[in-house]
PDB file of C-alpha atoms and ligand atoms in Angstrom:
ATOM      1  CA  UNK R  29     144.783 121.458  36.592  1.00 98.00           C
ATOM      2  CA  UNK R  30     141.654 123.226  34.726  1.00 98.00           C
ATOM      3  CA  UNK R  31     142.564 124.250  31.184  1.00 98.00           C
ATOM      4  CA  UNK R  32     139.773 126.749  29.709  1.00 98.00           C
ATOM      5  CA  UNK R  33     140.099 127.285  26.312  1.00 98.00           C
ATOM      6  CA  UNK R  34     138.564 130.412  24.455  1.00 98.00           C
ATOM      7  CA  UNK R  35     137.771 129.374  20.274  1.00 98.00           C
ATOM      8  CA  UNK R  36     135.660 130.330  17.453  1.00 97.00           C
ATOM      9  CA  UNK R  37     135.955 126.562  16.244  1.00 97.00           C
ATOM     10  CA  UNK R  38     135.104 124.678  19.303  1.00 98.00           C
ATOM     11  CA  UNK R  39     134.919 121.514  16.829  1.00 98.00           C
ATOM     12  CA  UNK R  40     138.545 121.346  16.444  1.00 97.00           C
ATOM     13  CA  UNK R  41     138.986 120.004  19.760  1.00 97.00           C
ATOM     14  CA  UNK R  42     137.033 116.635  20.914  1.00 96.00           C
ATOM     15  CA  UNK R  43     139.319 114.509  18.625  1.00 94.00           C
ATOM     16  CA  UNK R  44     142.325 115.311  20.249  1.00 93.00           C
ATOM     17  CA  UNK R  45     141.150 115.502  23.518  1.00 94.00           C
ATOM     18  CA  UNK R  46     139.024 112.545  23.827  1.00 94.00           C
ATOM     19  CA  UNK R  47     142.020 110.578  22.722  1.00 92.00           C
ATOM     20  CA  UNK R  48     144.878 108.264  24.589  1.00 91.00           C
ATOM     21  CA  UNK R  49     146.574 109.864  27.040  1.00 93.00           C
ATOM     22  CA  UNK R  50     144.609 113.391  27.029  1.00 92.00           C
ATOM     23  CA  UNK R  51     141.323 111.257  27.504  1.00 94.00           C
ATOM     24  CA  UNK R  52     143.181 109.177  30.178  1.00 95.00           C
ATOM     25  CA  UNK R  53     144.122 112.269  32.266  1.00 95.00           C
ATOM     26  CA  UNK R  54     140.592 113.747  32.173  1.00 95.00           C
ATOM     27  CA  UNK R  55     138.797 110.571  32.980  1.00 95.00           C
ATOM     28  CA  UNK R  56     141.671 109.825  36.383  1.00 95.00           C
ATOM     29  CA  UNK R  57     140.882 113.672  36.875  1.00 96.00           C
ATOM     30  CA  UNK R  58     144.019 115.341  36.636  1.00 96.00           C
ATOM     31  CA  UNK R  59     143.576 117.587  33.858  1.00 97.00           C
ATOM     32  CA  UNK R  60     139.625 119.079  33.259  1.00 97.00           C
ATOM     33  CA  UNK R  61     139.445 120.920  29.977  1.00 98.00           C
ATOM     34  CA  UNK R  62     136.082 123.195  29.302  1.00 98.00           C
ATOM     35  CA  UNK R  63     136.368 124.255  25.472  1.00 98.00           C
ATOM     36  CA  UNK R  64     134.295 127.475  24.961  1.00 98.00           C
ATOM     37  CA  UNK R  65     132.856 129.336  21.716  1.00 98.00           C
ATOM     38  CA  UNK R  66     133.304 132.889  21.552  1.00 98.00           C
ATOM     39  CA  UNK R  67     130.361 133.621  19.543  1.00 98.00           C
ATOM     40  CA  UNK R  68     128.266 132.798  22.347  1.00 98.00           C
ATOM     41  CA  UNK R  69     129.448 135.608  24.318  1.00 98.00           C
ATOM     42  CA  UNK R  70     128.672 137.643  20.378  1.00 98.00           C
ATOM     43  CA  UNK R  71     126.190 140.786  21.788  1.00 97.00           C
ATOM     44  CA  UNK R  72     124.782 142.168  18.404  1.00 92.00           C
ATOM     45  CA  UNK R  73     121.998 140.919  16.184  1.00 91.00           C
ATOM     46  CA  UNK R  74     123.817 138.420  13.866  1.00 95.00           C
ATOM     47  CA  UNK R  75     126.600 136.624  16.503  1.00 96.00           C
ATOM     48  CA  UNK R  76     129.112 138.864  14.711  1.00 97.00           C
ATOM     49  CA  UNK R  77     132.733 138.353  16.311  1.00 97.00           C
ATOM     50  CA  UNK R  78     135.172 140.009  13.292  1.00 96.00           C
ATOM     51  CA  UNK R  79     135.161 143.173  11.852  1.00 96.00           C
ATOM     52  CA  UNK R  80     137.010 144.602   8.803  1.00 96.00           C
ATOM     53  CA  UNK R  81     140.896 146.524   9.755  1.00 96.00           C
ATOM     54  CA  UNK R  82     140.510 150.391  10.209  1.00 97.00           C
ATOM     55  CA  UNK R  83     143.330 151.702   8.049  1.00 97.00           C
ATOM     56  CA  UNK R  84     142.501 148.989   5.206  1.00 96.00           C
ATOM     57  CA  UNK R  85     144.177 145.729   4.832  1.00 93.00           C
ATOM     58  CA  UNK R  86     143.305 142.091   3.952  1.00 92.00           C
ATOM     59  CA  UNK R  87     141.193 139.568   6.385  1.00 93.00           C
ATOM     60  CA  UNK R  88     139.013 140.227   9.301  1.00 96.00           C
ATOM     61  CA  UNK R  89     139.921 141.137  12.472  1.00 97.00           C
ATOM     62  CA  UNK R  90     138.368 139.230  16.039  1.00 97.00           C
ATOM     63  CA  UNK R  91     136.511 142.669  18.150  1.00 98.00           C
ATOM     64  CA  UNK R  92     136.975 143.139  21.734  1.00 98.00           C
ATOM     65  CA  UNK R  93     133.275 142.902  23.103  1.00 98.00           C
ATOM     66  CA  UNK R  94     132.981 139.012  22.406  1.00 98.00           C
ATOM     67  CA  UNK R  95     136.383 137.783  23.820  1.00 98.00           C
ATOM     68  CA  UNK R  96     136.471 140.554  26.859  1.00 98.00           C
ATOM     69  CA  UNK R  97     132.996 139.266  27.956  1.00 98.00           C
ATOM     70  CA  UNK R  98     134.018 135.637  27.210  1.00 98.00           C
ATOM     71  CA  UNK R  99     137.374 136.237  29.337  1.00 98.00           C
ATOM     72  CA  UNK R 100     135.212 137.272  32.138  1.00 98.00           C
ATOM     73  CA  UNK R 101     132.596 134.908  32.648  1.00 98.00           C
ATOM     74  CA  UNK R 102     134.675 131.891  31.476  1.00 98.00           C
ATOM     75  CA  UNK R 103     136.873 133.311  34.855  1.00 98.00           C
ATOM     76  CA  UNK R 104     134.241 133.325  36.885  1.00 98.00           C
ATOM     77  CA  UNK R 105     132.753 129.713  36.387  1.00 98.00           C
ATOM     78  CA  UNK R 106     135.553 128.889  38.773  1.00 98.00           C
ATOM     79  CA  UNK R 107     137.130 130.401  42.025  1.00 98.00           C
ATOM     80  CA  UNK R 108     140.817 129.609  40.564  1.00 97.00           C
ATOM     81  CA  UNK R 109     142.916 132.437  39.378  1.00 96.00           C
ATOM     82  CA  UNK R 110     143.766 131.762  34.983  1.00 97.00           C
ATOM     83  CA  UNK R 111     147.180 132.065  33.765  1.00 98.00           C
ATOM     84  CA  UNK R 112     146.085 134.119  30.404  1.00 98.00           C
ATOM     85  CA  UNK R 113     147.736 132.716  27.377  1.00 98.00           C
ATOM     86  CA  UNK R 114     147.238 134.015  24.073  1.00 98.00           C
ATOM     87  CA  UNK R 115     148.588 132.039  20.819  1.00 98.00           C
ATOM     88  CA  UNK R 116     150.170 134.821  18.580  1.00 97.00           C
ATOM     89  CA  UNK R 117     153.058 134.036  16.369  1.00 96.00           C
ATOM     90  CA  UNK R 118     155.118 136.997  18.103  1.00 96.00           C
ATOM     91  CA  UNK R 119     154.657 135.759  21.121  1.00 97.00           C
ATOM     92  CA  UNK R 120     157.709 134.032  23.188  1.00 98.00           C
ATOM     93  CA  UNK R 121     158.603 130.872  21.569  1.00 98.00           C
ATOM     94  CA  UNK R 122     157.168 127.491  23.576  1.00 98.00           C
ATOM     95  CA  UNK R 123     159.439 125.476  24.825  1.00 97.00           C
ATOM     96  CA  UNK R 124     160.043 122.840  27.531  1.00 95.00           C
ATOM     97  CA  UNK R 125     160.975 125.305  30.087  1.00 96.00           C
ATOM     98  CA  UNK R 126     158.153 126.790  29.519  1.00 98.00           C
ATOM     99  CA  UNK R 127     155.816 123.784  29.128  1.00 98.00           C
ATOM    100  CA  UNK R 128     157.154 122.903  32.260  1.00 97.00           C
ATOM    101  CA  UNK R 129     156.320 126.587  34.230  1.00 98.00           C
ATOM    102  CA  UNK R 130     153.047 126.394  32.553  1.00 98.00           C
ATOM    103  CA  UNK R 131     152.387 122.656  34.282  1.00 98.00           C
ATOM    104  CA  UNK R 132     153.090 123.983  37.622  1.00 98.00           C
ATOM    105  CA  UNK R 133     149.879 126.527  36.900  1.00 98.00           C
ATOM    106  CA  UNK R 134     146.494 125.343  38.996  1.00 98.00           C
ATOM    107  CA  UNK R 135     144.436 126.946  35.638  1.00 98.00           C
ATOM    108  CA  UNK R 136     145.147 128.416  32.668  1.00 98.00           C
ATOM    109  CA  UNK R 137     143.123 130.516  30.345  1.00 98.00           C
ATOM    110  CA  UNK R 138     143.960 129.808  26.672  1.00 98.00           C
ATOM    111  CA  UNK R 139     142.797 132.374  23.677  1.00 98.00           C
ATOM    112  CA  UNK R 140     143.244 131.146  20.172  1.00 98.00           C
ATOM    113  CA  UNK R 141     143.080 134.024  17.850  1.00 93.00           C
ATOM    114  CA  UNK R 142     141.747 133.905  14.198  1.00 85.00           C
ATOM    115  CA  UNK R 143     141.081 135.824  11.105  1.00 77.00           C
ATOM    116  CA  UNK R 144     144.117 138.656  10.832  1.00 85.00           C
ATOM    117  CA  UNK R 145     144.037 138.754  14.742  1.00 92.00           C
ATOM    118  CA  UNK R 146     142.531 140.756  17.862  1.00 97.00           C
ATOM    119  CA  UNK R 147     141.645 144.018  18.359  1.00 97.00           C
ATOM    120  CA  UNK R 148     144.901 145.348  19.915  1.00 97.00           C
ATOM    121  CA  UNK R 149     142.970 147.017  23.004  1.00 98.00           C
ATOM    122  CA  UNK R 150     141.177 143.599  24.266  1.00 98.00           C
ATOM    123  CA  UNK R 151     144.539 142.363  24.660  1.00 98.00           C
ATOM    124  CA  UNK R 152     146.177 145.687  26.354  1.00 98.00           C
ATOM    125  CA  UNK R 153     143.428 145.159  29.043  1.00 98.00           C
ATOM    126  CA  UNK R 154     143.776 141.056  29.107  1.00 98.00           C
ATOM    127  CA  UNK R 155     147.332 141.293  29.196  1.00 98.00           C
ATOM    128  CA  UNK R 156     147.874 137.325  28.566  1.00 98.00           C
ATOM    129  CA  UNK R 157     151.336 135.794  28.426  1.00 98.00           C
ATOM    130  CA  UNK R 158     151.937 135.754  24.429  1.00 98.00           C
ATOM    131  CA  UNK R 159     152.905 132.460  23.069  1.00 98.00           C
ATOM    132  CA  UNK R 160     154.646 131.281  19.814  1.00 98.00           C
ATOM    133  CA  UNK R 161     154.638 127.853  18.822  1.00 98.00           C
ATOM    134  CA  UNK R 162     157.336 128.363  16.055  1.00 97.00           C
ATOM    135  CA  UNK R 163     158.442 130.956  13.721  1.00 97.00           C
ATOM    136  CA  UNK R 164     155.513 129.663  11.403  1.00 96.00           C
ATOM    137  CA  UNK R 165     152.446 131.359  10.599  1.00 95.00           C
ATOM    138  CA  UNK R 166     148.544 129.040  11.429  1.00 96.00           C
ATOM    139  CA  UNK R 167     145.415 130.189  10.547  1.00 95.00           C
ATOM    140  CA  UNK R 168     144.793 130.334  14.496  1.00 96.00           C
ATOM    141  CA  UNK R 169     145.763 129.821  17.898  1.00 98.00           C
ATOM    142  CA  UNK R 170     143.619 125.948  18.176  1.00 98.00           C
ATOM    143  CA  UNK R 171     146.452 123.937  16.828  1.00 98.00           C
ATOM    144  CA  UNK R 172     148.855 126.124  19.311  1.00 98.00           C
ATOM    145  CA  UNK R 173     146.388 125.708  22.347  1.00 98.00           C
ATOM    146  CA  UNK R 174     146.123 122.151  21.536  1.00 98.00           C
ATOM    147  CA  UNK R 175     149.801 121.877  21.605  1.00 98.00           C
ATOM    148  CA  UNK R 176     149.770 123.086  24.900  1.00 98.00           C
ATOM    149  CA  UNK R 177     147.355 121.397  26.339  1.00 98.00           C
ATOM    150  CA  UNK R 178     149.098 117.808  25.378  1.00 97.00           C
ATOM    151  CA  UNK R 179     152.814 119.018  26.701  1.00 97.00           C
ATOM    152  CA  UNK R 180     151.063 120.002  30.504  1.00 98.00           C
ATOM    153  CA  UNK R 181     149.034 117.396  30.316  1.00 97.00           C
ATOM    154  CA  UNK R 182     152.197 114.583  29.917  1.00 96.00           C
ATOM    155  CA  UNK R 183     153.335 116.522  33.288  1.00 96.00           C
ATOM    156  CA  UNK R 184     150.624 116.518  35.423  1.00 96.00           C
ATOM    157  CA  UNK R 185     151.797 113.645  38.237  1.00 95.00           C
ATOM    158  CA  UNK R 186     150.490 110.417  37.544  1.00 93.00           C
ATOM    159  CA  UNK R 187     149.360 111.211  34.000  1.00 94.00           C
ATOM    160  CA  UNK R 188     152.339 108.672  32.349  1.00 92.00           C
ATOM    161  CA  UNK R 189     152.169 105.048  32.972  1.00 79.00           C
ATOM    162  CA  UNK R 190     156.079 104.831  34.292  1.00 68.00           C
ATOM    163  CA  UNK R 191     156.915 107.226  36.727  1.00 53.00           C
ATOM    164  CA  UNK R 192     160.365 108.177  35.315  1.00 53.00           C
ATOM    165  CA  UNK R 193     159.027 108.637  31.659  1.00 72.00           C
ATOM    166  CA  UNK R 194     159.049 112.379  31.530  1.00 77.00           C
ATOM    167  CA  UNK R 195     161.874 113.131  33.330  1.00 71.00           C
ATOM    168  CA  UNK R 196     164.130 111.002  30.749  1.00 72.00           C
ATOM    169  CA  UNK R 197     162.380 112.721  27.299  1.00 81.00           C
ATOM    170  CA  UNK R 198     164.659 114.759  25.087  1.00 77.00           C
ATOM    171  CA  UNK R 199     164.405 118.395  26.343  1.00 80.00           C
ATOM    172  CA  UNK R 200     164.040 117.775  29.890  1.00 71.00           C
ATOM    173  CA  UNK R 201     165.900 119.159  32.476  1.00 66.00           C
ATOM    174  CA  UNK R 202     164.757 116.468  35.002  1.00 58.00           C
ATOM    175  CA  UNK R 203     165.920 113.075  35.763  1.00 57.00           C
ATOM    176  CA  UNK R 204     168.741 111.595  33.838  1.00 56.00           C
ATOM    177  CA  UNK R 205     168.375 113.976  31.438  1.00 64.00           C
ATOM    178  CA  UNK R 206     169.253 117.328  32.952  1.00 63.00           C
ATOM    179  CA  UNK R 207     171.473 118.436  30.258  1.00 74.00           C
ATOM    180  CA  UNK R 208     168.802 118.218  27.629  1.00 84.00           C
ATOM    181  CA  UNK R 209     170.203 116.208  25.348  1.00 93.00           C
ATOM    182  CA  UNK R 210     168.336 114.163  22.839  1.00 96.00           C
ATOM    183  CA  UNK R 211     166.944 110.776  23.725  1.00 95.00           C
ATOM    184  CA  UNK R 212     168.633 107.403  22.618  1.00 97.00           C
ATOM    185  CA  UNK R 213     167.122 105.839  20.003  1.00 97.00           C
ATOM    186  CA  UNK R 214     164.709 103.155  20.538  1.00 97.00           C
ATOM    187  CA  UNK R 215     164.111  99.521  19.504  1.00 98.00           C
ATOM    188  CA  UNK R 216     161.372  96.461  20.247  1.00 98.00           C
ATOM    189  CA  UNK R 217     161.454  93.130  18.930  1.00 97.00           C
ATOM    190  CA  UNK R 218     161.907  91.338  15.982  1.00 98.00           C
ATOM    191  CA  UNK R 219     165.779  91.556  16.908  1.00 98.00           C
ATOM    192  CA  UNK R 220     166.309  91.571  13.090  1.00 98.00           C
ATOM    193  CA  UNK R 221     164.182  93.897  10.817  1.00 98.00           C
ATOM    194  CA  UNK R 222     165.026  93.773   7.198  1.00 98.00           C
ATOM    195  CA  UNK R 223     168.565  93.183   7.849  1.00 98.00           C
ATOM    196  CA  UNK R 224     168.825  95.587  10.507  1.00 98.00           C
ATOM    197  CA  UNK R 225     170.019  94.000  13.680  1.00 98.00           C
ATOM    198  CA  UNK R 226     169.276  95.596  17.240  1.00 98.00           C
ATOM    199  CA  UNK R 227     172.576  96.947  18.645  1.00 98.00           C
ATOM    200  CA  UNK R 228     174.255  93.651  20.785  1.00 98.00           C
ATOM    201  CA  UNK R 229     174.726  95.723  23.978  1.00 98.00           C
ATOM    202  CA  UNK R 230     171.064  96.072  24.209  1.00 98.00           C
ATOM    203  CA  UNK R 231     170.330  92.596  24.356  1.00 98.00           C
ATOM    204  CA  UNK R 232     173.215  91.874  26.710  1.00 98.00           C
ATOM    205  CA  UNK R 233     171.338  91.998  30.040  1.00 98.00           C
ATOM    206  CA  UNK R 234     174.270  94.759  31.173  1.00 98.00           C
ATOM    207  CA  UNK R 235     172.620  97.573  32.307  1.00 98.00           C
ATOM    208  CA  UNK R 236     175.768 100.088  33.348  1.00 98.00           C
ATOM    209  CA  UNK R 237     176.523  99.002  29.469  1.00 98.00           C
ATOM    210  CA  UNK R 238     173.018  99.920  28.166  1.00 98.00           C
ATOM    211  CA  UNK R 239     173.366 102.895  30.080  1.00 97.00           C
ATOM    212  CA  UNK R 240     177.094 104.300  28.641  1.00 98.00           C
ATOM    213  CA  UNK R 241     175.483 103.111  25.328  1.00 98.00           C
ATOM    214  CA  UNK R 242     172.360 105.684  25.589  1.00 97.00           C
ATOM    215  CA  UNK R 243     174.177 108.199  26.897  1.00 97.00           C
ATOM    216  CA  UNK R 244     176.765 108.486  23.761  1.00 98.00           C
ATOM    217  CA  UNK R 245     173.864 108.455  21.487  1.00 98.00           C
ATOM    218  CA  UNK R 246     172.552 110.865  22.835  1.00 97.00           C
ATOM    219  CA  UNK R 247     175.962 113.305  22.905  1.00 97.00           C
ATOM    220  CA  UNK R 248     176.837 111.466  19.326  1.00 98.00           C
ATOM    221  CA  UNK R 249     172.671 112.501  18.416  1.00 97.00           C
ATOM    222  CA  UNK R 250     172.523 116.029  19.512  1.00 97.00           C
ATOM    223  CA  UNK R 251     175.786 116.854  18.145  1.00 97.00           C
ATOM    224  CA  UNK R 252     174.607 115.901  14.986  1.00 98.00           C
ATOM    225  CA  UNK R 253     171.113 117.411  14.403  1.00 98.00           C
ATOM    226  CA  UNK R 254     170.807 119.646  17.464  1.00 96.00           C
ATOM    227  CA  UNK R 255     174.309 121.466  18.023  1.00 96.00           C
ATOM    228  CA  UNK R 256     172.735 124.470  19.616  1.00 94.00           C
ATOM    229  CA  UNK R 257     171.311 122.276  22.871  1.00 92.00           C
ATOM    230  CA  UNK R 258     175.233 121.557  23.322  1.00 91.00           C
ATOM    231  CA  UNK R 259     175.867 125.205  23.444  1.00 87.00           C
ATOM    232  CA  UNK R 260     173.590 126.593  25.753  1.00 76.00           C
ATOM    233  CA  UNK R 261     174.797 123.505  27.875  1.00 67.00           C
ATOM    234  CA  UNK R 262     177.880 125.355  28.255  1.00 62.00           C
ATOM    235  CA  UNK R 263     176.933 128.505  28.410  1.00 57.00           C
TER     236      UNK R 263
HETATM  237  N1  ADE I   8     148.819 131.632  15.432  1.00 87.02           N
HETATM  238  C1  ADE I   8     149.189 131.568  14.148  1.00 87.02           C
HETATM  239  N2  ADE I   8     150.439 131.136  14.018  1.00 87.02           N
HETATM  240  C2  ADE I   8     150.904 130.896  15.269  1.00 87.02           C
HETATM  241  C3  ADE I   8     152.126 130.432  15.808  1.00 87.02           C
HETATM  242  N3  ADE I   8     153.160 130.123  15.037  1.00 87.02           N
HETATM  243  N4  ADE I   8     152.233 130.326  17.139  1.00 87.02           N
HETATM  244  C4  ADE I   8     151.198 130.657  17.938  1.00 87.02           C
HETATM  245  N5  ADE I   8     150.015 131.104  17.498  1.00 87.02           N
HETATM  246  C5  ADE I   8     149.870 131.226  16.176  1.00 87.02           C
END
């Protein structure tokens, strides 16, 4: 997968994507990120990519000339059609449904948005898939687009170490886990940990036990802090 990613702050990126398992995935080739500043694509005197509301208001807002022409030639460096993503917080709320439609993409095309916003008519004319990562408000769409970026990535076959790991994380609809449920908790060694002993059944060897043990923390787990995954189970 090719992940272009459209920025005025370029420099928030290399730490989080030269790291563990991002930095894995790019160097074993499955995911190739290109990280691109908008002011480049800036055509006035002074690399000017805001401008000040018409109608009055606080904060700046980003113009349409930098990011359309940045759209278009970041599209053309390869043949690939982009899924167009842009990080506003009305957008439709991320989840792992969608983390998991957006991992099936062969390229996508993410714009992180700063200042007060865009320029309504760049996006009209872009018309990108808009994307909330919570009912928050950032100061822009990196943290978002970096968000996004890890979740595909984890998906990407033979991006995780064990080939089941994904498929049994809470929120998936794969694997074990198809009702969504939260995960089990987990535990490693010392058995005892300031008086806190490791539940017995997991160091019985019984697996089918292990197993009925996981899954009732997980019911007993998302009953208690996630109710509403229950519901829509039903539903
Ligand atoms: N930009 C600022 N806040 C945001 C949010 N919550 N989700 C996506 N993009 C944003």
């Amino acid at each position: 997968m090719r992940i272009d990613v459209l920025t005025l702050f370029p420099g928030m990126f290399p730490g989080v994507l030269d790291a563990s398992i991002q930095a894995r995935a790019a160097a074993g080739g499955h995911v190739d990120c290109h990280v691109h500043d908008i002011r480049k694509w800036a055509d006035n005197k002074h690399d000017k990519v805001d401008d000040r509301p018409f109608g009055g208001g606080p904060g700046m807002v980003m113009m349409c000339q930098p990011l359309w022409d940045a759209v278009k030639d970041v599209e053309a460096m390869a043949p690939t059609s982009c899924r167009r993503i842009h990080f506003t917080p009305q957008g439709r709320r991320l989840d792992q449904e969608l983390v998991e439609e957006l991992a099936r993409e062969e390229r996508l095309l993410l714009i992180a948005g700063h200042y007060e916003g865009i320029d309504e008519r760049v996006i009209k004319e872009l018309e990108p898939l808009e994307v909330s990562v919570g009912d928050y408000v950032l100061t822009g769409g990196e943290l978002p687009s970096m968000l996004l970026i890890d979740a595909v990535t984890r998906l990407q076959d033979g991006v995780l170490g064990h080939e089941d790991s994904a498929a049994e994380d809470s929120f998936s609809p794969r694997g074990e886990n198809r009702e969504r449920l939260l995960e089990a908790p987990h535990f490693t060694r010392p058995r005892t940990w300031r008086d806190q002993a490791v539940p017995d059944v997991l160091l019985s060897g019984d697996h089918e036990a292990v197993a009925a043990w996981r899954r009732d923390q997980m019911m007993k787990r998302t009953r208690s802090r996630r109710p509403d995954l229950l519901e829509q189970c039903t539903n």
